[in-house]
Short mmCIF file of C-alpha atoms in Angstrom, two decimals:
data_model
loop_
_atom_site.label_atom_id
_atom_site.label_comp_id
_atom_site.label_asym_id
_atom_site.label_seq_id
_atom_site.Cartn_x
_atom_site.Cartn_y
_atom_site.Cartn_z
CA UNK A 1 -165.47 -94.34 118.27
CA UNK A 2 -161.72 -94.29 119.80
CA UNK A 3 -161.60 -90.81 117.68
CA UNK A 4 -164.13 -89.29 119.57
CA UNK A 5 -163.62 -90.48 122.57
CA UNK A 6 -160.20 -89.16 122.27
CA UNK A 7 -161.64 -85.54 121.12
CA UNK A 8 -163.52 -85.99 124.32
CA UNK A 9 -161.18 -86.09 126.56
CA UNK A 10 -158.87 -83.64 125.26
CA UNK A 11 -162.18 -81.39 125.18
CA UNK A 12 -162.10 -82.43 129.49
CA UNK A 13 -158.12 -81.47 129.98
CA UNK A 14 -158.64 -78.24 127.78
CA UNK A 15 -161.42 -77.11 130.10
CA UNK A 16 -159.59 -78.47 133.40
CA UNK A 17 -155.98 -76.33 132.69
CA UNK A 18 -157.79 -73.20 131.38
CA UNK A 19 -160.29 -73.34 134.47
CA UNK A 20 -163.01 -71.87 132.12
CA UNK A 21 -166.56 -72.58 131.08
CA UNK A 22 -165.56 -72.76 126.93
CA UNK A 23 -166.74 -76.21 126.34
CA UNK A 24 -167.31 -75.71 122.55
CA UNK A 25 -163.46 -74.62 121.67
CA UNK A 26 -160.88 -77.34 122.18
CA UNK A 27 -157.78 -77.89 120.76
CA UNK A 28 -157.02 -80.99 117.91
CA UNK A 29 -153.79 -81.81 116.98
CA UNK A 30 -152.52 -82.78 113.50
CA UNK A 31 -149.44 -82.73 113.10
CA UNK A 32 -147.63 -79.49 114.18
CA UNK A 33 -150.65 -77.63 113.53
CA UNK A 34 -153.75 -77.07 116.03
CA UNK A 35 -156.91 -75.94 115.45
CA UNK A 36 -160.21 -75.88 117.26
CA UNK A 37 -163.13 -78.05 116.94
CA UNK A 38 -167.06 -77.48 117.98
CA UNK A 39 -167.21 -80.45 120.34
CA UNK A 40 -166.02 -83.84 121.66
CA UNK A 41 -169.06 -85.75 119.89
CA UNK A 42 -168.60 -83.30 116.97
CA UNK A 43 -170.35 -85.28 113.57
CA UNK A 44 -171.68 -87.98 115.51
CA UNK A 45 -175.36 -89.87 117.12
CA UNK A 46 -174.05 -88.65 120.65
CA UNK A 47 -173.20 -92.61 120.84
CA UNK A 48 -169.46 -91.71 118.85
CA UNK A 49 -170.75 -93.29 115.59
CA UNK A 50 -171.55 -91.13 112.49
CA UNK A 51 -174.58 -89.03 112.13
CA UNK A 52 -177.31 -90.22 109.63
CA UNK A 53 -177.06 -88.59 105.97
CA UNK A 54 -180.82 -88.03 107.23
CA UNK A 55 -179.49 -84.87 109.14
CA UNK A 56 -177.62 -82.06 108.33
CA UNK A 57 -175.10 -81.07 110.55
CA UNK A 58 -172.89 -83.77 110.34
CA UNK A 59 -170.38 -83.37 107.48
CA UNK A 60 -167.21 -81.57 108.77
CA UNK A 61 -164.80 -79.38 107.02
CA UNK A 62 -162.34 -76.61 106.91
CA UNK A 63 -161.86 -72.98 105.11
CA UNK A 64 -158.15 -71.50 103.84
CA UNK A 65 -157.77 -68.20 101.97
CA UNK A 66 -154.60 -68.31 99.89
CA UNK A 67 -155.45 -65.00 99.11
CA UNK A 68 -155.54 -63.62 102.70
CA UNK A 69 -152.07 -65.92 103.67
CA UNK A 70 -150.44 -64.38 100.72
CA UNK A 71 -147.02 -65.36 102.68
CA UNK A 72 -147.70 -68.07 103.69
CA UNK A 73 -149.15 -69.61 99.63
CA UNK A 74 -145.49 -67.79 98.28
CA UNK A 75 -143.61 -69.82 100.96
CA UNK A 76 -145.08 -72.99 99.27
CA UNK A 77 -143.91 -71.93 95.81
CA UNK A 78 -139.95 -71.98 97.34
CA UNK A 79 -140.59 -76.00 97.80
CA UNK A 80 -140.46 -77.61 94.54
CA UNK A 81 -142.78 -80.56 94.95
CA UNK A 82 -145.28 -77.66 95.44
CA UNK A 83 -144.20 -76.09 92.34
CA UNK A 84 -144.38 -78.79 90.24
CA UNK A 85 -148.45 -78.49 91.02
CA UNK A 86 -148.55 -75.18 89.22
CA UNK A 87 -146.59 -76.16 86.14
CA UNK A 88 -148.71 -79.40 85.90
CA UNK A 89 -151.47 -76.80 86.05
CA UNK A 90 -149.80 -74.20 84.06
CA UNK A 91 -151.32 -71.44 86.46
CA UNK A 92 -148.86 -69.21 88.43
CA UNK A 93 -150.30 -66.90 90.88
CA UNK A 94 -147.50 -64.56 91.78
CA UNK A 95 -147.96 -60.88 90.74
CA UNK A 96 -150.61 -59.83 92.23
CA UNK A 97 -152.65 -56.08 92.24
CA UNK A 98 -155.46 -55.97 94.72
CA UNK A 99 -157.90 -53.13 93.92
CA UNK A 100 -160.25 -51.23 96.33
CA UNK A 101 -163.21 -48.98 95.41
CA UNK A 102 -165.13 -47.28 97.85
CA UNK A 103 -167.08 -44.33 97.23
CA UNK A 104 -167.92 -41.26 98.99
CA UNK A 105 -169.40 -42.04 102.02
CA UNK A 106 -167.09 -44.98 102.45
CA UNK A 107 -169.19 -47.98 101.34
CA UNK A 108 -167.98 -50.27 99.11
CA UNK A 109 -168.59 -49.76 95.24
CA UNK A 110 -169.74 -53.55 94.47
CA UNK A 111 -169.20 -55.18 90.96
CA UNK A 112 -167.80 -52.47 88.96
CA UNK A 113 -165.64 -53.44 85.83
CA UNK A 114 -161.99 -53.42 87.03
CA UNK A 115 -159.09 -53.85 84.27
CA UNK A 116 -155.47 -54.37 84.09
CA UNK A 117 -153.66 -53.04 81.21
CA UNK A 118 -150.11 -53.86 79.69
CA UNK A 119 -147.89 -50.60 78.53
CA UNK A 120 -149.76 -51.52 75.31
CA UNK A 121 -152.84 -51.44 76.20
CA UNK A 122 -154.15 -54.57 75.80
CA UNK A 123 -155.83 -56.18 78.95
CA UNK A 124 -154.40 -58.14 81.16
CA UNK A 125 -156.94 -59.18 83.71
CA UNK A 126 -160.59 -58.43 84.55
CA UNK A 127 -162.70 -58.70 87.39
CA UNK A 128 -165.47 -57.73 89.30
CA UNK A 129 -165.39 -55.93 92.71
CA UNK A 130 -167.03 -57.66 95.46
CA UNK A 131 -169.13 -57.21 98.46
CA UNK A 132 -166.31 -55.50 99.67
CA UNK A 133 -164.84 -53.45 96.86
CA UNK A 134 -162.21 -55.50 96.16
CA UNK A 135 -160.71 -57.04 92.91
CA UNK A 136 -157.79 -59.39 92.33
CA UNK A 137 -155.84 -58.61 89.57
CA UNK A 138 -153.14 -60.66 87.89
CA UNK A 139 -149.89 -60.71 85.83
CA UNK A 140 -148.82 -64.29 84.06
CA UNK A 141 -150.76 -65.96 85.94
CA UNK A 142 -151.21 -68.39 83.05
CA UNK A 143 -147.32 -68.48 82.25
CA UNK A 144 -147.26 -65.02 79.45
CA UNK A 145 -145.16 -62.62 81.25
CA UNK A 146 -146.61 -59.35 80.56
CA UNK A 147 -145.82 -55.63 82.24
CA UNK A 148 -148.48 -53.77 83.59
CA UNK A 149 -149.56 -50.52 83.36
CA UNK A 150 -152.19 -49.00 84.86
CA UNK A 151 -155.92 -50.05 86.08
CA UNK A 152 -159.00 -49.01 84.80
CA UNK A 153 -162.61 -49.42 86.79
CA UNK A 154 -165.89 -48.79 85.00
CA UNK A 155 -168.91 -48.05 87.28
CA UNK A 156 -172.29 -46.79 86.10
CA UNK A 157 -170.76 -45.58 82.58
CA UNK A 158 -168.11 -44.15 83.98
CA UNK A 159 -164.70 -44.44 83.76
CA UNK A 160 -161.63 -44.14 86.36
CA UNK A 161 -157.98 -44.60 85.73
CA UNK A 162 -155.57 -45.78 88.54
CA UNK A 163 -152.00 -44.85 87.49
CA UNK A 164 -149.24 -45.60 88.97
CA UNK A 165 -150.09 -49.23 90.28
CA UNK A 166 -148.21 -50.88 92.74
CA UNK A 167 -148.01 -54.87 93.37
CA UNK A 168 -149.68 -56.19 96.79
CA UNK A 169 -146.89 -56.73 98.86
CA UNK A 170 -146.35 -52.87 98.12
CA UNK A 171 -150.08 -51.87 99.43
CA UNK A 172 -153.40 -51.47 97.91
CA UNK A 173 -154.69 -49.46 95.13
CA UNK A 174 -157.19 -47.45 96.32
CA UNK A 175 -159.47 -45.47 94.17
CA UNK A 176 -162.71 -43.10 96.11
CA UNK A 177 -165.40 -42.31 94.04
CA UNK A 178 -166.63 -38.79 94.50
CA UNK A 179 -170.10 -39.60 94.72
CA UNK A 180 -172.78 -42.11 96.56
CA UNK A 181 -173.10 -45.59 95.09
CA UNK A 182 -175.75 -48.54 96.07
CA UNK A 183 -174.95 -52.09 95.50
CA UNK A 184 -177.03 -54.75 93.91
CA UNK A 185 -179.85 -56.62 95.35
CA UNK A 186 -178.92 -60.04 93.35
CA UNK A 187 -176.90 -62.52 94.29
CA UNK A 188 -176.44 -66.02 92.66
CA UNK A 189 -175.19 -69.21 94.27
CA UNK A 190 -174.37 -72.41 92.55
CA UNK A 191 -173.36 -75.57 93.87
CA UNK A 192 -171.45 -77.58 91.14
CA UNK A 193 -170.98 -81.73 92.32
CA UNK A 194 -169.42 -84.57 91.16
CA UNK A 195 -171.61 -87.20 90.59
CA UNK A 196 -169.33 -90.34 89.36
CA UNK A 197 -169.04 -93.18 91.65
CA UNK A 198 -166.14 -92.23 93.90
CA UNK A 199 -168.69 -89.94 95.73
CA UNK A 200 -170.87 -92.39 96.65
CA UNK A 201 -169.41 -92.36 100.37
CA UNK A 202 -170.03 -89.32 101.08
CA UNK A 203 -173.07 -87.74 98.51
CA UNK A 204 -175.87 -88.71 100.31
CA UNK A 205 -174.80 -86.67 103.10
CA UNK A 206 -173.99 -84.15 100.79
CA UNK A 207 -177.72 -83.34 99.28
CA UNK A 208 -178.80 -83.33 103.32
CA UNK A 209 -176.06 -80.41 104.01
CA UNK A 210 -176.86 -78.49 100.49
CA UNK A 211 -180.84 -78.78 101.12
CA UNK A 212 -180.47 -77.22 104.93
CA UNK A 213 -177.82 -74.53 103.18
CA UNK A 214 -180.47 -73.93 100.28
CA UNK A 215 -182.94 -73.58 103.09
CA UNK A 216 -181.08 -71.93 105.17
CA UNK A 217 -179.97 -69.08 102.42
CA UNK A 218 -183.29 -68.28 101.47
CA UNK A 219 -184.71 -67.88 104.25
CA UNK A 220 -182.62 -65.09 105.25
CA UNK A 221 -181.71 -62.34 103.20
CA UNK A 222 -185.61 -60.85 102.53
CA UNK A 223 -184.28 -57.58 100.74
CA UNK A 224 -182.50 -59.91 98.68
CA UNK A 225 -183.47 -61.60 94.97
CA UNK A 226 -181.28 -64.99 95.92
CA UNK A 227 -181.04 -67.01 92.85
CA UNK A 228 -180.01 -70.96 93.06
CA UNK A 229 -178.53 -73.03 90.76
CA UNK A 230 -177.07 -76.55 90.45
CA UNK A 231 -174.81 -78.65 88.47
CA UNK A 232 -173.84 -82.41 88.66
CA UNK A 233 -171.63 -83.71 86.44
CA UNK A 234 -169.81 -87.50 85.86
CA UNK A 235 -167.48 -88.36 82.95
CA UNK A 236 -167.15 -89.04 79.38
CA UNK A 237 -169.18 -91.64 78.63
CA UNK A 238 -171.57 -91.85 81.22
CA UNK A 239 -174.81 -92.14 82.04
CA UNK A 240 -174.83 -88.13 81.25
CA UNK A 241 -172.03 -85.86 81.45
CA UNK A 242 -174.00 -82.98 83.20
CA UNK A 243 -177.53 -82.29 84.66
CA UNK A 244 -178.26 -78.54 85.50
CA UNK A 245 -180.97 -76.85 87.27
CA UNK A 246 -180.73 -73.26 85.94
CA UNK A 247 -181.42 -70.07 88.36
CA UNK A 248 -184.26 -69.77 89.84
CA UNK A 249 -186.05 -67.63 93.31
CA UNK A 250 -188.06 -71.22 92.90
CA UNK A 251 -185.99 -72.92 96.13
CA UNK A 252 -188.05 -75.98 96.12
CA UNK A 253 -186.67 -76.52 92.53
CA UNK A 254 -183.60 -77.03 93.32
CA UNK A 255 -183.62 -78.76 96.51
CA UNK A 256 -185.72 -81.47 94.85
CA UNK A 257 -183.22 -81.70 92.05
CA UNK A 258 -180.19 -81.84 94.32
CA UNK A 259 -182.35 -84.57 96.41
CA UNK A 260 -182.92 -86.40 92.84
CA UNK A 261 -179.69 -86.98 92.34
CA UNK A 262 -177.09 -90.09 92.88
CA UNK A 263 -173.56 -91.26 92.65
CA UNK A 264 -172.35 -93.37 89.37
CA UNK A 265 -170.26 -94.08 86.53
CA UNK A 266 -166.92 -93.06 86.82
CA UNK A 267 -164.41 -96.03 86.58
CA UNK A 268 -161.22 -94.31 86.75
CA UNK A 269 -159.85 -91.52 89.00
CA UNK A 270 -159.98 -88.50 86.41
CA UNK A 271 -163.50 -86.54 85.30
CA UNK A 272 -165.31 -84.50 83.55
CA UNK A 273 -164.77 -81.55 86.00
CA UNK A 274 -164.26 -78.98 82.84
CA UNK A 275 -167.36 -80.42 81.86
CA UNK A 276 -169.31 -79.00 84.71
CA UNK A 277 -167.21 -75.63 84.80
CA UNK A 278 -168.18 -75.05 81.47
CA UNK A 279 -171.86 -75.38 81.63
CA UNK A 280 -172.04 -73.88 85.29
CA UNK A 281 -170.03 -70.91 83.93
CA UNK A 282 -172.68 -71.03 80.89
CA UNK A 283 -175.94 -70.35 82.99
CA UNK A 284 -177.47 -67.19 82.78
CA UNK A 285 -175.43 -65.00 85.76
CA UNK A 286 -176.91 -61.99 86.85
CA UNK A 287 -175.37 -59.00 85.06
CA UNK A 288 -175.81 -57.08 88.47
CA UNK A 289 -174.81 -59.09 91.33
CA UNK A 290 -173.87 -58.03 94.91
CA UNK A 291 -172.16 -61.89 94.99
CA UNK A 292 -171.58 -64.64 92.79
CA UNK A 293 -170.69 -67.88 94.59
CA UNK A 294 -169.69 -71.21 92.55
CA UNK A 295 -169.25 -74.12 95.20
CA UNK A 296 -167.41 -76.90 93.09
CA UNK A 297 -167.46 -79.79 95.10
CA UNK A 298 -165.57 -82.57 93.96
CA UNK A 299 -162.89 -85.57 94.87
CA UNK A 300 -161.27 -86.23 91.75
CA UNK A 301 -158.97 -84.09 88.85
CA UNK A 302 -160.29 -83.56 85.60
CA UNK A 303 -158.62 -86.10 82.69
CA UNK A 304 -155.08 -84.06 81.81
CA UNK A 305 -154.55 -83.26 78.41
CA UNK A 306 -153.34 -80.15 77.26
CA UNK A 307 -156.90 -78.87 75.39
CA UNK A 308 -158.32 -79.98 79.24
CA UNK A 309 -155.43 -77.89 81.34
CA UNK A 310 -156.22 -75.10 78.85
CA UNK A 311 -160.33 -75.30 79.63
CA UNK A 312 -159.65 -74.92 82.75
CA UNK A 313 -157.45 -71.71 82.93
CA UNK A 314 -159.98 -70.31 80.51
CA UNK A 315 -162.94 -71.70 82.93
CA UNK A 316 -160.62 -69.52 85.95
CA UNK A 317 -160.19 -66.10 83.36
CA UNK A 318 -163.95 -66.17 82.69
CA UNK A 319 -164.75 -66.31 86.62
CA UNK A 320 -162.89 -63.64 87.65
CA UNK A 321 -164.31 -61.75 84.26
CA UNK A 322 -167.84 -61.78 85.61
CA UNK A 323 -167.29 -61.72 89.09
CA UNK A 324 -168.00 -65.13 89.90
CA UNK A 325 -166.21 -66.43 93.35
CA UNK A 326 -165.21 -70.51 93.20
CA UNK A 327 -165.25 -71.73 96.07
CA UNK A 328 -163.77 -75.67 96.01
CA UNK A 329 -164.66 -78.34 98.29
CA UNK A 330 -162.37 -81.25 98.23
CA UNK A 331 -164.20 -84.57 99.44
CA UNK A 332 -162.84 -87.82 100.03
CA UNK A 333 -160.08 -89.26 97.38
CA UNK A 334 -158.43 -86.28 95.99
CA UNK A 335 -154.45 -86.34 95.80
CA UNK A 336 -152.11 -82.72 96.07
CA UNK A 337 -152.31 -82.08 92.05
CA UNK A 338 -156.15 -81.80 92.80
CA UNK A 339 -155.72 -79.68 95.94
CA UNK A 340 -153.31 -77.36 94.40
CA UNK A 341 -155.59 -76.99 91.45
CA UNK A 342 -158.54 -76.20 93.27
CA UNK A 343 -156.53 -73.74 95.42
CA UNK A 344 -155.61 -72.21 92.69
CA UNK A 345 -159.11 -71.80 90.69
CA UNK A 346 -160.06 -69.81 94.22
CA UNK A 347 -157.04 -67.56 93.96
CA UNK A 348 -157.83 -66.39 90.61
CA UNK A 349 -161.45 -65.93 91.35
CA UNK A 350 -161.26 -64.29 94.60
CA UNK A 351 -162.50 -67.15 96.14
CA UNK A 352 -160.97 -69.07 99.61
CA UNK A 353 -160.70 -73.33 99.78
CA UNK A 354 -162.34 -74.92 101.51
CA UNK A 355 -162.51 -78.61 102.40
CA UNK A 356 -163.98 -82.13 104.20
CA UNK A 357 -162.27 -83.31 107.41
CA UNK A 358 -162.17 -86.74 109.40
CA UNK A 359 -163.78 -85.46 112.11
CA UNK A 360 -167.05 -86.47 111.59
CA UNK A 361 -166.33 -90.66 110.72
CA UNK A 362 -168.43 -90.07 107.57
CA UNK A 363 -167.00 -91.09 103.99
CA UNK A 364 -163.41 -92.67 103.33
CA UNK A 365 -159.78 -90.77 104.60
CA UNK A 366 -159.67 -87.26 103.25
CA UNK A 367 -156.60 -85.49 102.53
CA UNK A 368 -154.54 -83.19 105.12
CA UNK A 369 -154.50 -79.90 103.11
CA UNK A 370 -151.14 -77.81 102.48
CA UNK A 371 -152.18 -75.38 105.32
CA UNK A 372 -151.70 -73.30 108.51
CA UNK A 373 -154.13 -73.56 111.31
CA UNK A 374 -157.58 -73.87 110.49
CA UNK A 375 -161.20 -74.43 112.44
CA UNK A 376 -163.35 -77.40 111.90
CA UNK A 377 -166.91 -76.42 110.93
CA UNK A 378 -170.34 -77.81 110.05
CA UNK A 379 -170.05 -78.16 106.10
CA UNK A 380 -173.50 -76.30 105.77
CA UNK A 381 -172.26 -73.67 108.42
CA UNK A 382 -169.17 -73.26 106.87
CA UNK A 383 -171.79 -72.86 103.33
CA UNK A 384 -173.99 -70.75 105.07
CA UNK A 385 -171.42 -68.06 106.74
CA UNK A 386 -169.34 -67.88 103.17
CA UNK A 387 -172.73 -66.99 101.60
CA UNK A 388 -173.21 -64.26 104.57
CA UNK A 389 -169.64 -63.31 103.94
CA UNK A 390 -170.34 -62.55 100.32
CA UNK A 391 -173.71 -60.81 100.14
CA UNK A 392 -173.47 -58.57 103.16
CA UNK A 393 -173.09 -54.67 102.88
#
């Protein structure tokens, strides 16, 4: 309550120095950082106590792209506690090509087949262009230094070269196609959660902000074929290790599944997050897609062994492959290994971090991310706009 009522009446000052009507966009310090928040009773009954996991809207959280503060992620890689995340992780985002395809007119050419190639022609790194006509291409990011060559994009049987390449802090390579293109009318969204017990404070809320998102999603694109899946998975051991929902236009499906399920098992701090990589990255993806979006929402590492560390940078390589975006959300309990890692599973998908803040009272402390300044959202707005930020055109 003393949270909010200090929000408040920084909310008050804000709008009494700027002599302005902008209630909704005050400034919240942490630490050297500010950023704005929606309101002084932001998360809460109105009374300054947490909102009912009954209503959606209440959850709180917060949105970094690594890959669009490329300076800012490299300046973290000089500090060596920082580094040591990477090498636990054995995944080292440095050289980076970013690719754009547009086509004649100056749309976007959306998920064509884009390839990096070493001098002997083996590949490097694939991806997918986005909504946007951009691919993220990488050199030893898993630890092989290899030199690259030149990029190849496949669109429509077609084939394009793009030689010479240049790195990103040297520009963009651009390639125009000399023709019209259209972009897909699919678009699949998963939500992957962890399940174990550690998310008990904060799940129930959870299924209330994914069933307004799921809601919300559908009910909005209508020249779109939006396809939902779900995911929740525990630990070895368990109850079950994962429970999926595969894709389906059937919305009540999965909004009664996600409502189904509960928090349990669990016992120690690692799980089986691989686990539900594996099988979410095992569904049946649309081969066309304007957008693939894989929320992974979770507050705990997966166990660390080395066949684990390498699931995982294979889980990242086939992402990127197919053009599927992860998008992280770090709840309650997770520690800077966990953060790094799920920064860096966005980076190599083309995906941005996001994660849960105090602001709202609801679940237990939540970590203070590695970031610049940020704005506090609604979790399912936050949800909802990435979605619009991914299948627009």
């Amino acid at each position: 309550m003393k949270k909010a009522q200090n929000i408040f009446l920084v909310v008050l000052l804000t709008i009494f120095v700027a002599g302005c009507s902008k209630s909704d966009d005050a400034l919240h310090e942490s630490g050297t950082e500010t950023y704005s928040i929606i309101d002084g009773t932001i998360g809460t009954d109105g009374n300054g106590q947490p909102s009912t996991s009954g209503q959606p809207g209440t959850i709180t959280a917060g949105e970094w792209s690594d890959l669009d503060n490329w300076e800012f992620w490299k300046g973290l890689m000089t500090d060596n506690t920082n580094y040591e995340h990477l090498e636990r992780w054995q995944v080292f985002p440095k050289n980076r090509y970013i690719v754009s395809f547009d086509d004649f007119y100056d749309k976007p050419v959306v998920d064509a087949v884009v390839r990096l190639y070493a001098t002997d022609h083996s590949i490097i790194w694939e991806a997918k262009t986005d909504n946007n006509g951009i691919a993220q291409l990488f050199t030893g990011l898993f630890g092989v230094t290899e030199n690259a060559s030149y990029i190849k994009l496949f669109f429509k049987n077609q084939e394009f070269d793009l030689n010479p390449i240049v790195l990103f802090e040297q520009g963009y390579n651009n390639y125009i196609l000399s023709a019209a293109s259209t972009a897909p009318t699919n678009a699949d969204i998963m939500f992957v959660v962890d399940a174990t017990g550690s998310m008990g404070d904060e799940i129930e809320y959870l299924k209330t902000e994914l069933s307004d998102v799921i809601s919300r999603t559908a009910n909005t694109y209508a020249n779109i074929n939006i396809r939902l899946s779900s995911v929740f998975y525990r630990d070895n051991n368990d109850q079950y290790l994962t429970r999926v929902t595969p894709f389906t236009t059937n919305i009540s499906q999965v909004s009664n599944f996600v409502n189904q399920q509960s928090a349990g098992g669990g016992g120690d701090f690692e799980e089986a997050v691989e686990a539900g990589l594996n099988e979410a990255l095992n569904q049946q993806w649309s081969t066309e897609a304007r957008a693939r979006i894989l929320f992974l929402i979770l507050d705990a590492p997966p166990h660390y062994t080395p066949q684990i560390v390498a699931d995982i940078q294979n889980s990242i390589q086939i992402a990127a492959k197919y053009g599927i975006k992860i998008i992280p959300v770090a709840a309650s309990g997770i520690n800077k290994e966990t953060e790094f890692l799920m920064r860096l599973m966005a980076i190599g998908t083309n995906g941005t971090y996001t994660f849960i803040t105090d602001d709202s009272g609801v679940g237990n402390d939540h970590l203070e991310p590695t970031v610049g300044q940020y704005d506090v959202e609604y979790l399912n707005d936050l949800f909802v706009r990435l979605i619009s930020e991914n299948v627009s055109y």
